[in-house]
XYZ file of C-alpha atoms in Angstrom:
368
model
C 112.709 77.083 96.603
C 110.093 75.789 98.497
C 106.141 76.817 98.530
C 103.296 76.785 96.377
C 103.486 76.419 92.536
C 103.433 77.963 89.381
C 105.535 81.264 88.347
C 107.248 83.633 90.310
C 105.850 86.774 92.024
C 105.801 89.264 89.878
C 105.922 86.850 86.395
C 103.953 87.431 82.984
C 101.679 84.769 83.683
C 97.638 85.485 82.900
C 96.521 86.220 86.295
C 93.381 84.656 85.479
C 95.478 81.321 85.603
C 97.100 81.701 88.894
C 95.660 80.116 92.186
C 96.253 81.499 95.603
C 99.572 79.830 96.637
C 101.155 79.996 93.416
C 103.997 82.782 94.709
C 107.918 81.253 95.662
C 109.323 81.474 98.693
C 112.864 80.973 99.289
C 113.719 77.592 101.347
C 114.974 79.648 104.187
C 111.983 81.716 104.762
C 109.653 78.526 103.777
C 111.320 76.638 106.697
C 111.611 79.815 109.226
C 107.710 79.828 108.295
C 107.029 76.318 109.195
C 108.838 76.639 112.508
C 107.528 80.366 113.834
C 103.567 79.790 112.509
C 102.770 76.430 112.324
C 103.392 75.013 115.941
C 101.044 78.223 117.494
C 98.298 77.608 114.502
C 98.542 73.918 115.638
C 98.199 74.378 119.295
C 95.286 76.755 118.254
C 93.232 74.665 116.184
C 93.619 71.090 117.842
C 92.890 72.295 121.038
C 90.227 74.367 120.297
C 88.517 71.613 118.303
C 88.810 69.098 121.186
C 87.205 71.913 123.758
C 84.583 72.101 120.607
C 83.686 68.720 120.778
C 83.761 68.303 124.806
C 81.237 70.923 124.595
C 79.082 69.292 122.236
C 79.085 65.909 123.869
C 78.122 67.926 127.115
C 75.237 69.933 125.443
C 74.136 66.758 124.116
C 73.741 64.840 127.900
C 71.656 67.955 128.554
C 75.004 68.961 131.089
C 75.715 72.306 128.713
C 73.278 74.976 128.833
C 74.561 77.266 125.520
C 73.616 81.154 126.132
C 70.750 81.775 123.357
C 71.421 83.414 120.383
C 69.437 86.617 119.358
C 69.688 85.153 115.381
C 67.904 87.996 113.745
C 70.834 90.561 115.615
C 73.813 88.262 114.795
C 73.111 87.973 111.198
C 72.592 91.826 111.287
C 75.976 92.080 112.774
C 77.577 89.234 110.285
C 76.263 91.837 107.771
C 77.036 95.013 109.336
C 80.123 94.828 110.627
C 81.863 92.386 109.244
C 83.336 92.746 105.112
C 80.235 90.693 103.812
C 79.233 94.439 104.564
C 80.690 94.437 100.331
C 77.429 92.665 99.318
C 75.417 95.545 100.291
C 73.253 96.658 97.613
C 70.636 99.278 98.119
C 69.015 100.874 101.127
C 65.471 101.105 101.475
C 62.569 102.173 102.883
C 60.278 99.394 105.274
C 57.157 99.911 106.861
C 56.686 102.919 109.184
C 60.034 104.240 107.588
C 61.655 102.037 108.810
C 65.603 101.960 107.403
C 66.552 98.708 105.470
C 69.693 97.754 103.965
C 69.308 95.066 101.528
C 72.353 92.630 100.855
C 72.596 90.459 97.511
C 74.826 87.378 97.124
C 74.703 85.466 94.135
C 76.568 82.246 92.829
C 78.114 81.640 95.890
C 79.313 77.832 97.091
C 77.744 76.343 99.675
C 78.195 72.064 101.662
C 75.795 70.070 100.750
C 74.830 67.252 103.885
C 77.140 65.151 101.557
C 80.231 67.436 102.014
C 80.188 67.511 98.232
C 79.864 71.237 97.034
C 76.539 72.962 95.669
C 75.808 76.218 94.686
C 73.177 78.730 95.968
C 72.169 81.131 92.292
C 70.874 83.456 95.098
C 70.951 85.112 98.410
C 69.613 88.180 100.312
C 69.369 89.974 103.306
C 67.289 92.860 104.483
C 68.889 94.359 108.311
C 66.903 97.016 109.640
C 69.595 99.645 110.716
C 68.432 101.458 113.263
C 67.282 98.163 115.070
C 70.279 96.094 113.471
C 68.019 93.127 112.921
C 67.393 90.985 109.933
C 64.643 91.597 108.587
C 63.794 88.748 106.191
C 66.034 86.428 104.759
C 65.676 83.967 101.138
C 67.561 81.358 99.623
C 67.042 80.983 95.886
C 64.026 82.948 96.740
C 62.281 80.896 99.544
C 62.198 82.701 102.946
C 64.398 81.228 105.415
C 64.937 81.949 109.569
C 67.584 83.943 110.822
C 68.948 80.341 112.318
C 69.262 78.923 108.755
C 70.344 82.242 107.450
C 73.045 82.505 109.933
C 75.019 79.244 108.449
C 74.907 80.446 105.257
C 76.065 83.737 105.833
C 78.551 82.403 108.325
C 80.204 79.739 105.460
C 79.993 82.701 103.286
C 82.507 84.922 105.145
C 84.948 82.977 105.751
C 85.054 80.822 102.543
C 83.540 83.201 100.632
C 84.291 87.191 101.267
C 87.735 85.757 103.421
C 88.745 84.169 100.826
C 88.923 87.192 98.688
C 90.809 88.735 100.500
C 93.689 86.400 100.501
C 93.537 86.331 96.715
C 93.661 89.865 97.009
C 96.264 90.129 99.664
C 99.117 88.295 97.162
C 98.832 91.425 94.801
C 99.775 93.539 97.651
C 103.107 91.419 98.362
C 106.239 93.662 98.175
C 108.701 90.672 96.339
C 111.403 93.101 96.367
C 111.168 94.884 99.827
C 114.837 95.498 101.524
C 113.815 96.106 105.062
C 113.927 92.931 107.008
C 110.683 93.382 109.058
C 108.593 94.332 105.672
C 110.148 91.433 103.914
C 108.953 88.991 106.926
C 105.406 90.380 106.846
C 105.203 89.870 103.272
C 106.725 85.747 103.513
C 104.264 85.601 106.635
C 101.687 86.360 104.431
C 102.538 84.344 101.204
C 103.092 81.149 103.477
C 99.966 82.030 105.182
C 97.877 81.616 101.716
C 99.484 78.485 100.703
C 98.321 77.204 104.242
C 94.783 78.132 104.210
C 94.716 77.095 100.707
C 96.321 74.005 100.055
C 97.281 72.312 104.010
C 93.467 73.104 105.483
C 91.606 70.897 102.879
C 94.253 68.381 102.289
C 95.486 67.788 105.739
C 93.308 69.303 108.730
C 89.783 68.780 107.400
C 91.496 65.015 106.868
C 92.225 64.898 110.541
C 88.902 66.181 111.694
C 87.214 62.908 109.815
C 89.792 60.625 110.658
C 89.552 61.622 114.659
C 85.733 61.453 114.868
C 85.783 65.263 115.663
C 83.675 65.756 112.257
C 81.164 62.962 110.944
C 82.179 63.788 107.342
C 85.173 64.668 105.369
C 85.343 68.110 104.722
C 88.501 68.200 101.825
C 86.020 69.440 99.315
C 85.815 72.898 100.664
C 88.873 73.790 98.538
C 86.750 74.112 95.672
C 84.474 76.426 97.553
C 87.235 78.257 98.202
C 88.533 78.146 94.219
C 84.641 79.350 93.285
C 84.631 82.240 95.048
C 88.307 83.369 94.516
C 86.978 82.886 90.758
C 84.001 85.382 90.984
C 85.631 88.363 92.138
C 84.823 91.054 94.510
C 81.276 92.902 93.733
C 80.844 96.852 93.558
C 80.585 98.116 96.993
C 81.361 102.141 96.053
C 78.054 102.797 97.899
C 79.462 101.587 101.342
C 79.282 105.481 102.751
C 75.445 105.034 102.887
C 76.132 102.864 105.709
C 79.123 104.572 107.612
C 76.735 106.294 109.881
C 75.132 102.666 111.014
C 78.323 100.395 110.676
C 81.862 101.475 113.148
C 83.655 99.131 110.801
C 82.679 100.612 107.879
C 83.262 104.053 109.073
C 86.751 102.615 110.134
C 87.665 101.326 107.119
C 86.548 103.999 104.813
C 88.687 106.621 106.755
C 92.061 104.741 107.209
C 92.014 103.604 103.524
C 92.453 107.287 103.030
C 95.464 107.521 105.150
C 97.150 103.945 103.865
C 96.712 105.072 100.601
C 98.505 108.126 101.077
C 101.170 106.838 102.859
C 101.537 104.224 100.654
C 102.421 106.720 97.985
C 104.610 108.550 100.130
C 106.733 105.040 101.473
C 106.196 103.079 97.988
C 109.457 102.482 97.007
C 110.014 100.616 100.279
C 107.174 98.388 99.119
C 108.699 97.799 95.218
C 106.559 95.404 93.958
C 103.279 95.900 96.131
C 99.980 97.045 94.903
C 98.506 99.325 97.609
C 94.915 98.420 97.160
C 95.909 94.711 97.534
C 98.236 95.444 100.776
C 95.256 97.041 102.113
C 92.834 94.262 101.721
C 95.936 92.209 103.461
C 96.819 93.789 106.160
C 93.438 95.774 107.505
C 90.686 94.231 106.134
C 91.982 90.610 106.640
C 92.968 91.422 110.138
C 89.725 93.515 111.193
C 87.503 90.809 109.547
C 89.170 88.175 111.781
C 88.589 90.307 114.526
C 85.069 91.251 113.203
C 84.148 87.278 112.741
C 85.465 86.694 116.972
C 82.662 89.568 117.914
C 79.891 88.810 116.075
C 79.620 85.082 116.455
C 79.714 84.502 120.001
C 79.117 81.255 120.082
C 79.942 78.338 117.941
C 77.488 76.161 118.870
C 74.971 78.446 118.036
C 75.368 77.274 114.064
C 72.900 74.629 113.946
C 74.385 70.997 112.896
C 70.827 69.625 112.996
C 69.522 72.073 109.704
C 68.473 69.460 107.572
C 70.037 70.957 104.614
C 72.768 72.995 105.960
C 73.510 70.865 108.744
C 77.081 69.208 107.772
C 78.104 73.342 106.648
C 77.296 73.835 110.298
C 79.569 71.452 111.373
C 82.210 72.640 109.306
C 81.754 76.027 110.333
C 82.109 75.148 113.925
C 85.440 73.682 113.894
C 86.538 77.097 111.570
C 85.368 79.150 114.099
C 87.418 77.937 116.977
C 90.740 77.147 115.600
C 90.735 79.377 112.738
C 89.420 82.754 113.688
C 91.064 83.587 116.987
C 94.958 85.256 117.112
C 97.653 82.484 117.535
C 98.983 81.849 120.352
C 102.471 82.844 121.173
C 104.181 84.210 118.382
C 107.615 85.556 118.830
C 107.351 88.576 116.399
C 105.475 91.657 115.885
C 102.603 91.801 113.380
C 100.687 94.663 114.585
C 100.556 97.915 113.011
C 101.093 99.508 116.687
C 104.411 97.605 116.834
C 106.166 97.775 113.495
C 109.160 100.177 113.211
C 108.665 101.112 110.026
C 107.118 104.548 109.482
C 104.448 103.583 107.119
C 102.989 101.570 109.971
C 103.356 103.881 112.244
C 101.810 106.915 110.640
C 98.897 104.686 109.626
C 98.275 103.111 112.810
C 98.697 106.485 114.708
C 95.947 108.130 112.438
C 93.384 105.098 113.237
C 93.918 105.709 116.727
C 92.372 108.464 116.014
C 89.647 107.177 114.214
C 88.706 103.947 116.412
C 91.632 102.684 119.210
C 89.588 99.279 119.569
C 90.048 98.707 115.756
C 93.506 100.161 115.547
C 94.930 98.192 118.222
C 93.914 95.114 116.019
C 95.301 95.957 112.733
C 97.982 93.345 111.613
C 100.383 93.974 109.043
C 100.681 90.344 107.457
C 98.035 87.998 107.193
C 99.199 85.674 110.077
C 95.646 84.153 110.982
């Protein structure tokens, strides 16, 4: 069998002991993998990292003008509408009664300008709703800009929140599904892990160094990665305070519903699968892909010249071009809209209703 390490899906192992890959995949399906995911995620991230770094040798010779960045509304946005949206804690009232929602991270990783991995105790956000703009910002309790703020946050959701939710989506893996087009989401998804967790650190962040494209070596990030997989996903049961100023929010909250149900309804099509964890998978991986391409514009907008957050920055930049966008050219369906099976379609059909623009993006394996 090829794949990842450790016990089989579905073993007696402590999951407390279990890293992200650790779920076998036949040979077959690890090789069928390899050849129908890994040439379009290559094409994807290569060449977007080579446009990245035209770009940035352009805006450097003063030929690139970059379209400015409203900082205060894209961290509002990054928190909004995006599943950092989990860290909200409280709302509350500003001056003039003004609505804020406050955000709390805390023990989260962070790059250091060393590429070696520190630790920020602290981190919060206060978004004014009703103008969606941060409000203040602090870092271990200093006040920050909206510019610093925005790396942060930006590291934060992909190898932070993101990273929970492929941890997440291996509980939601149907190891004994029957029907040929579940059973392919589910490898898509298991091979998926094992190459965001294991071949991005030890191979592409390599290759970044080793090019030029990056000035440091990024491999470190892995244990970023491990950190936050290890802290677990905060309380977020008061999310409906902030359906009525978030579309993704209001989204989510009413398709859950619906996947539950038909989850319950379909389950023993999907032996094997938690539902909670095939919802985290499937929508809130996809939508927070889709949620990460909208709100940051812009790569070059994260600032490489932070004097303490710079090397994150550059990091960040490379993620955001090769790692956030669909892949190019795949020969299968993965959306909800397109999957035969009725649990897909019943789902996807009731988010139409809901939002089309979010619906039309839902993917039912993690295949970005």
């Amino acid at each position: 069998e090829g794949a990842a390490h450790g016990a089989a899906c579905g073993g007696e192992d402590d999951p407390h002991a279990l890293d992200m890959d650790h779920i076998h995949v036949p040979f077959p399906s690890f090789l069928l993998a390899y050849y129908l995911l890994v040439p379009n995620a290559t094409c994807l991230w290569m060449g977007a990292s080579l446009k990245l770094a035209l770009r940035e040798r352009l805006q450097r010779a003063g030929v690139l003008t970059v379209k400015p960045c409203d900082y205060p509304h894209t961290v509002a946005k990054l928190c909004l509408d995006g599943m950092e949206v989990i860290n909200f804690q409280r709302m509350m009232c500003g001056e003039g009664d003004r609505r804020l929602a406050a955000f709390q991270w805390q023990d989260i990783a962070y790059i250091r300008m060393d590429a070696t991995v520190g630790k920020v105790a602290s981190f919060r956000v206060l978004v004014d709703v009703e103008t969606r703009r941060m409000v203040e910002a602090t870092v271990d309790g200093s006040v920050v800009s909206a510019k610093k703020a925005l790396i942060l946050l930006w590291f934060n959701t992909v190898f932070g929140t993101h990273v929970k939710i492929h941890a997440m989506a291996n509980w939601g893996i149907a190891h004994h599904a029957e029907d040929l087009e579940v059973k392919w989401m589910q490898i898509c998804t298991v091979m998926y892990n094992f190459f965001g967790f294991t071949t991005f650190s030890r191979t592409i962040t390599e290759f970044w160094f080793k090019t030029g494209l990056t000035l440091r070596c990024y491999s470190n990030v892995k244990l970023a990665s491990a950190h936050s997989a290890s802290t677990g996903v905060p309380f977020h049961g008061n999310l409906r305070q902030l359906s009525e100023y978030s579309t993704l929010v209001n989204f989510m909250l009413k398709v859950r519903r619906k996947f539950l149900a038909e989850f319950a309804r379909h389950q023993a099509d999907f032996a094997g699968a938690d539902a909670e964890g095939m919802f985290v998978g499937t929508v809130c991986h996809s939508l927070d892909h889709c949620m990460m391409d909208e709100n940051l514009e812009d790569p070059l907008w994260l600032d490489v010249d932070d004097a303490e957050f710079g090397a994150m920055a550059e990091l960040m930049r490379h993620v955001r071009v090769g790692f956030v966008p669909d892949l190019p050219g795949l020969v299968f369906n993965h959306r909800f809209k397109l999957m035969d099976h009725a649990f897909y379609r019943n789902v996807y059909n009731y988010a139409m209703s809901v939002n089309p623009w979010l619906a039309d993006r839902m993917d039912a394996a993690i295949v970005k």
